[in-house]
PDB file of C-alpha atoms and ligand atoms in Angstrom:
ATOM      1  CA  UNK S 198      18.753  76.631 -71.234  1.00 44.00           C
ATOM      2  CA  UNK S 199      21.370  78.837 -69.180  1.00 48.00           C
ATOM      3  CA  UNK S 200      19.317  82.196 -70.880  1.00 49.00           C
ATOM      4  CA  UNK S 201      15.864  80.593 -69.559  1.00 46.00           C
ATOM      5  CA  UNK S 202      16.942  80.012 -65.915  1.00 48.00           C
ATOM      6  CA  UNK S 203      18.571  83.838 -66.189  1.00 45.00           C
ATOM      7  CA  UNK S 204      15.019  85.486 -67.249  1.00 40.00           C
ATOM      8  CA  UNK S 205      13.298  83.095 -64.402  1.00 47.00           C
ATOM      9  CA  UNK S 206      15.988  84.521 -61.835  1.00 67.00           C
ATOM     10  CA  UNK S 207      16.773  87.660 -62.808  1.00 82.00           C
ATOM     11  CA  UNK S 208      15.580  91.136 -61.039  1.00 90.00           C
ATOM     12  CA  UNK S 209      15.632  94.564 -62.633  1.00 93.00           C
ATOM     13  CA  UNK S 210      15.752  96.988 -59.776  1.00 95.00           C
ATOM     14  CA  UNK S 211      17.149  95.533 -56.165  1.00 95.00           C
ATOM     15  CA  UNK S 212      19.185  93.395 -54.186  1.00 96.00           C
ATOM     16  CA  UNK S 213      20.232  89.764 -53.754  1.00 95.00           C
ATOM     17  CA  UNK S 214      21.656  88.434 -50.852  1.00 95.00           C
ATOM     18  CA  UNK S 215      24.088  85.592 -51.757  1.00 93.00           C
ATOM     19  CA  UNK S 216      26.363  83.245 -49.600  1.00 91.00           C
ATOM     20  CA  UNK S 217      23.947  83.202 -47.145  1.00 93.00           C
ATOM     21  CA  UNK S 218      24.835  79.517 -44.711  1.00 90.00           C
ATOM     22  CA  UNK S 219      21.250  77.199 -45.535  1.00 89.00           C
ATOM     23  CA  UNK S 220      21.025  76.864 -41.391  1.00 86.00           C
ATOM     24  CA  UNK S 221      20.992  80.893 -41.494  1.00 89.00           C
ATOM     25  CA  UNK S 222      18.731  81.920 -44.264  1.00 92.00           C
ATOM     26  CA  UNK S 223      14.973  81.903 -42.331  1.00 90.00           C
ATOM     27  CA  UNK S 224      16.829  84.172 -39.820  1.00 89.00           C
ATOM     28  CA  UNK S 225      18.181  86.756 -42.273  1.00 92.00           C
ATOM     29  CA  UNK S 226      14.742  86.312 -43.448  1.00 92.00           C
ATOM     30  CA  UNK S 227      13.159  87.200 -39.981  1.00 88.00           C
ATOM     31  CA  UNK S 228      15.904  90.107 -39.234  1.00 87.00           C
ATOM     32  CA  UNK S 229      14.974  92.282 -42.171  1.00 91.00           C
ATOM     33  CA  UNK S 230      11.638  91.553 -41.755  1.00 89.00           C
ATOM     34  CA  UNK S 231      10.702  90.133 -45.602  1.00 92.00           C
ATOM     35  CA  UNK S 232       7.772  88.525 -44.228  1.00 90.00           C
ATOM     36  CA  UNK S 233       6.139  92.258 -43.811  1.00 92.00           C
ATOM     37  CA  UNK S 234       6.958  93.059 -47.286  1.00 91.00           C
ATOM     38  CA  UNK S 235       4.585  92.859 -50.550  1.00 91.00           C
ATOM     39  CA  UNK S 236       7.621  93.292 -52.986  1.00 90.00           C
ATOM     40  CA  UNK S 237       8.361  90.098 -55.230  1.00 89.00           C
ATOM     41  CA  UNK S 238      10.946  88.069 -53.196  1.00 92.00           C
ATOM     42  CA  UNK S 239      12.339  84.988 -54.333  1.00 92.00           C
ATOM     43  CA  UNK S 240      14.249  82.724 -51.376  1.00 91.00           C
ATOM     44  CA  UNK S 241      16.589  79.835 -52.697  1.00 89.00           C
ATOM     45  CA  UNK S 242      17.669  77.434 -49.996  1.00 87.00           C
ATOM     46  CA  UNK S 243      20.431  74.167 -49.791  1.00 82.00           C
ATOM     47  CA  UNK S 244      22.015  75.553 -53.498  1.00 81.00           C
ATOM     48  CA  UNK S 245      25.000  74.361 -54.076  1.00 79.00           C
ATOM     49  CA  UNK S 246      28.112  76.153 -52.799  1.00 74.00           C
ATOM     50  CA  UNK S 247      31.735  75.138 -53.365  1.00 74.00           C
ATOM     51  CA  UNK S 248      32.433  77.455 -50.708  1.00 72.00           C
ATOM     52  CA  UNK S 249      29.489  77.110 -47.907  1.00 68.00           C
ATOM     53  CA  UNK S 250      28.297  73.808 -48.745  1.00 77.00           C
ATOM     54  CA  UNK S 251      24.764  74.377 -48.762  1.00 85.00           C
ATOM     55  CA  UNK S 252      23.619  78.220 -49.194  1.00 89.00           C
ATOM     56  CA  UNK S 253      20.792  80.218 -48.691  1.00 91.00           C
ATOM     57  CA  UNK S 254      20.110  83.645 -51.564  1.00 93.00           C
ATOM     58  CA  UNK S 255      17.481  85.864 -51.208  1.00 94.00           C
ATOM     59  CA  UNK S 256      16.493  87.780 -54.333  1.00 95.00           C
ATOM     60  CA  UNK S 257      14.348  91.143 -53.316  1.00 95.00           C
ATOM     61  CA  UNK S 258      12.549  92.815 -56.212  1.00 94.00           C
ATOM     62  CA  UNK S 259      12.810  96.875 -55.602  1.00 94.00           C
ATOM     63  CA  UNK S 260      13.744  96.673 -52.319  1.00 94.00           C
ATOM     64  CA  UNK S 261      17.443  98.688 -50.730  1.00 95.00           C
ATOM     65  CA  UNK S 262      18.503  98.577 -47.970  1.00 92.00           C
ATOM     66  CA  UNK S 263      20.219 100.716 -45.327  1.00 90.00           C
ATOM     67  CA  UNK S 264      23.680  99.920 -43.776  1.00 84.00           C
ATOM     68  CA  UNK S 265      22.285  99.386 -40.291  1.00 80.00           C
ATOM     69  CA  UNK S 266      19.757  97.376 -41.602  1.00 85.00           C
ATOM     70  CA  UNK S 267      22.376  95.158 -43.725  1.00 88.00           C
ATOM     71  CA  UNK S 268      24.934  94.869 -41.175  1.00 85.00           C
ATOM     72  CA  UNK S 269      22.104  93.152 -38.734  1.00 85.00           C
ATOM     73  CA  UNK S 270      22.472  90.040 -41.265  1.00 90.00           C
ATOM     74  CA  UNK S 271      26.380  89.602 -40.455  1.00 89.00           C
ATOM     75  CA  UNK S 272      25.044  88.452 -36.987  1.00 86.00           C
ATOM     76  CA  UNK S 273      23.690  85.450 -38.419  1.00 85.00           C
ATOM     77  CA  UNK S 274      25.415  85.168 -41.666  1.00 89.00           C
ATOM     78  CA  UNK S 275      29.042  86.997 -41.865  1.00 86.00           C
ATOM     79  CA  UNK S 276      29.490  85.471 -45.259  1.00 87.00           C
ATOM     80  CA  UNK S 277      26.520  87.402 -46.905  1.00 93.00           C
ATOM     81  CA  UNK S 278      27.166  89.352 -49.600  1.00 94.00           C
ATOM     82  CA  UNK S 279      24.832  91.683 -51.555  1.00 95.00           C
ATOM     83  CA  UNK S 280      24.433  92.589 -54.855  1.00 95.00           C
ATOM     84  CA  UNK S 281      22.706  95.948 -55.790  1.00 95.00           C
ATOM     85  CA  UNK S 282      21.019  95.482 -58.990  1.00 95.00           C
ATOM     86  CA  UNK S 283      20.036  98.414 -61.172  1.00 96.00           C
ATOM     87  CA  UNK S 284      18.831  97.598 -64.849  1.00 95.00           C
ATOM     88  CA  UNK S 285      19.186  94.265 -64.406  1.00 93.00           C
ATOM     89  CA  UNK S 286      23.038  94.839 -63.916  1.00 94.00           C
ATOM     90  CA  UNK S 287      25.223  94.790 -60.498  1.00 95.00           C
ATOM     91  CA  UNK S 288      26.056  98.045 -60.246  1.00 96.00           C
ATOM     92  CA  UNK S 289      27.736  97.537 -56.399  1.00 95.00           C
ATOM     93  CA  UNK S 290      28.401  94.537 -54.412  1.00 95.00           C
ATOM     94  CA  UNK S 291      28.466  94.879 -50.525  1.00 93.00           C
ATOM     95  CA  UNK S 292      29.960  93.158 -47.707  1.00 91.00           C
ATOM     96  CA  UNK S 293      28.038  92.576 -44.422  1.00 91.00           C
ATOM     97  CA  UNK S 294      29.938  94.076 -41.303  1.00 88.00           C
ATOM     98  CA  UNK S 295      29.108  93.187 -37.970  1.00 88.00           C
ATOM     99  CA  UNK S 296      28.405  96.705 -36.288  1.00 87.00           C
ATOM    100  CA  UNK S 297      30.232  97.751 -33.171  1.00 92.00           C
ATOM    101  CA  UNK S 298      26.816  97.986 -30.982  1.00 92.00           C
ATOM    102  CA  UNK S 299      23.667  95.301 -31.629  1.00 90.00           C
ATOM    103  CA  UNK S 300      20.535  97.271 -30.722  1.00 89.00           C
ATOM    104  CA  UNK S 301      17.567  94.836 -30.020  1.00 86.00           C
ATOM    105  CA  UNK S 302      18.001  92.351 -32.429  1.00 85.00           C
ATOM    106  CA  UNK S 303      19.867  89.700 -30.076  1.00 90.00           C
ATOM    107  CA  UNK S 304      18.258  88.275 -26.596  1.00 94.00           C
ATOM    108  CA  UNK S 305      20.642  88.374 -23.534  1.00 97.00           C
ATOM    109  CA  UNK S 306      21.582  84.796 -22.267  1.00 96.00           C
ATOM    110  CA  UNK S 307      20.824  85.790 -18.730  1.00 97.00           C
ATOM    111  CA  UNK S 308      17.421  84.749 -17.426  1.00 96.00           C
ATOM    112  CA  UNK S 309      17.477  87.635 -15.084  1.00 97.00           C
ATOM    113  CA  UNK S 310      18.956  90.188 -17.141  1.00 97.00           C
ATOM    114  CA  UNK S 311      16.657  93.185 -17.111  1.00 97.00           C
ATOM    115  CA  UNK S 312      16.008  93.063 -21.157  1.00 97.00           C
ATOM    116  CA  UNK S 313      14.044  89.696 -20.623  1.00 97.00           C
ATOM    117  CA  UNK S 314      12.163  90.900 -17.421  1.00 97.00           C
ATOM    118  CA  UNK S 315      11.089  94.284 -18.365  1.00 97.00           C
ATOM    119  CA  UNK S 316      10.337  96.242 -21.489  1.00 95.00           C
ATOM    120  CA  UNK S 317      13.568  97.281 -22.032  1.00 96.00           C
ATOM    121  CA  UNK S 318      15.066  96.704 -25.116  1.00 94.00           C
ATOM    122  CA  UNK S 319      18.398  94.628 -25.524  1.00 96.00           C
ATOM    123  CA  UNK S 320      21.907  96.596 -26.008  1.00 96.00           C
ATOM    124  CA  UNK S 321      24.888  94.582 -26.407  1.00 96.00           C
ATOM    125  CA  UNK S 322      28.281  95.677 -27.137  1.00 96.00           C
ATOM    126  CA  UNK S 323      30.093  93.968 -29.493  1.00 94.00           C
ATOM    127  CA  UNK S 324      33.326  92.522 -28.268  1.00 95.00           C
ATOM    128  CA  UNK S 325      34.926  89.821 -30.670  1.00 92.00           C
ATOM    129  CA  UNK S 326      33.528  89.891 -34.400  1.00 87.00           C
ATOM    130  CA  UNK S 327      35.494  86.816 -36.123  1.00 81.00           C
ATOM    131  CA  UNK S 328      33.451  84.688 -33.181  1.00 83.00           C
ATOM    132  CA  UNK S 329      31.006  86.842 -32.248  1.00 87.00           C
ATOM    133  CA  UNK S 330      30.822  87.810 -28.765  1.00 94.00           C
ATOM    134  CA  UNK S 331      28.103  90.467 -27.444  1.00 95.00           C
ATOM    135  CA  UNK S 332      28.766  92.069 -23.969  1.00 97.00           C
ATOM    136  CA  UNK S 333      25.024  92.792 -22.629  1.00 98.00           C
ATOM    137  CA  UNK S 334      25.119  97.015 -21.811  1.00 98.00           C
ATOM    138  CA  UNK S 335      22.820  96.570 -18.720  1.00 98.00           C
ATOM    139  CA  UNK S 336      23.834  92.976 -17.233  1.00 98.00           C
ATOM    140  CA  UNK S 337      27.837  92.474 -19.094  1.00 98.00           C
ATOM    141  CA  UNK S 338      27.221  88.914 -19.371  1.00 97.00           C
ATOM    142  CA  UNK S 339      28.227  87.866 -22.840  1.00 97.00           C
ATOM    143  CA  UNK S 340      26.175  86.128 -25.278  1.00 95.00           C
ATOM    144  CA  UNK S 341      28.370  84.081 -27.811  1.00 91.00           C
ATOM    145  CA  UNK S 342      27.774  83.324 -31.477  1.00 84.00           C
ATOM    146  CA  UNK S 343      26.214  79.613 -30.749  1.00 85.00           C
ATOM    147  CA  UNK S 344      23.796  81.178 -28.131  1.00 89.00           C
ATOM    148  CA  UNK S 345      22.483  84.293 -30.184  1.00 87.00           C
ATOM    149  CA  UNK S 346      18.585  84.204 -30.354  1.00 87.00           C
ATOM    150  CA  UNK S 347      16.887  86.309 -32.339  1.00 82.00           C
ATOM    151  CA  UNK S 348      13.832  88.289 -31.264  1.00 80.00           C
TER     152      UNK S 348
HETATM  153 ZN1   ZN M  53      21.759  91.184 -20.094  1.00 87.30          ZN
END
C-alpha cells in the first residue's frame, strides 16, 4: 500500500513545497503564479502535520525555481520548505528566507499611499522578519504580517 501511494505522489524532475500552513497554501499558490503554468502540479491541502496542524504541499512536475522567486513564499508561509527533486530523489532541500526588500508582491495598508493611487508599483522595506513588518519605501507606514494582502 505505502509503494502505491509513493508512485501516485511521486515526481521525477522538480520541486515540492512542504510545510506550507493550510490558511496559506492558495496564496503561495497565487505568488508563484501556478495557475499560469501547464506543468503537472499536484496541491494537497489540511494533511496532517504534527508540527503545523493542518498543512498545505505543493508538488510541481519540472518546474525550479529562482531564489527571489522562492523567498516571495516566506511572506506568507515562513515554514515552507522545498525539496528539489532530480530522478525521483531529493537531491537539495531549501529553506524559504524572507528577503530584505518586498518588490510588488505586498499592498501598502495606507489608502492614500501613492502605490494604491497611481501605477506605481509597491516597495516595502523589510523591517522585522520573525513578525513580519514591511516599512512602505514611498509612504513609511508599516504593513504588519496580519495585514499583508497580496496583489
Ligand atoms: Zn505606502
Amino acid at each position: 500500500m505505502k509503494d502505491k501511494q509513493l508512485s501516485v505522489s511521486a515526481i521525477k524532475e522538480g520541486t515540492v513545497i512542504d510545510h506550507i500552513p493550510a490558511s496559506a497554501l492558495f496564496k503561495v499558490v497565487s505568488i508563484l503564479n501556478l495557475d499560469k503554468l501547464d506543468t503537472m502540479i499536484t496541491i494537497g491541502n489540511s494533511l496532517g502535520s504534527n508540527k503545523l496542524g493542518k498543512k498545505g504541499i505543493i508538488k510541481l512536475s519540472e518546474v525550479f525555481f529562482k531564489d527571489s522567486e522562492i523567498n516571495k513564499i516566506a511572506l506568507v508561509a515562513p515554514s515552507a520548505k522545498l525539496n528539489i527533486i532530480r530522478e525521483y530523489d531529493v537531491v537539495e532541500k531549501r529553506v524559504v528566507e524572507i528577503p530584505d526588500e518586498i518588490y510588488g508582491i505586498a499592498k501598502c495598508v495606507n489608502p492614500k499611499c501613492i502605490t494604491n493611487n497611481e501605477k506605481v508599483s509597491t516597495r516595502f522595506e523589510v523591517i522585522s522578519k520573525v513578525q513580519v513588518k514591511l516599512k512602505c519605501h514611498y509612504c513609511e507606514k508599516i504593513t504588519d504580517q496580519d495585514n499583508i494582502v497580496i496583489i
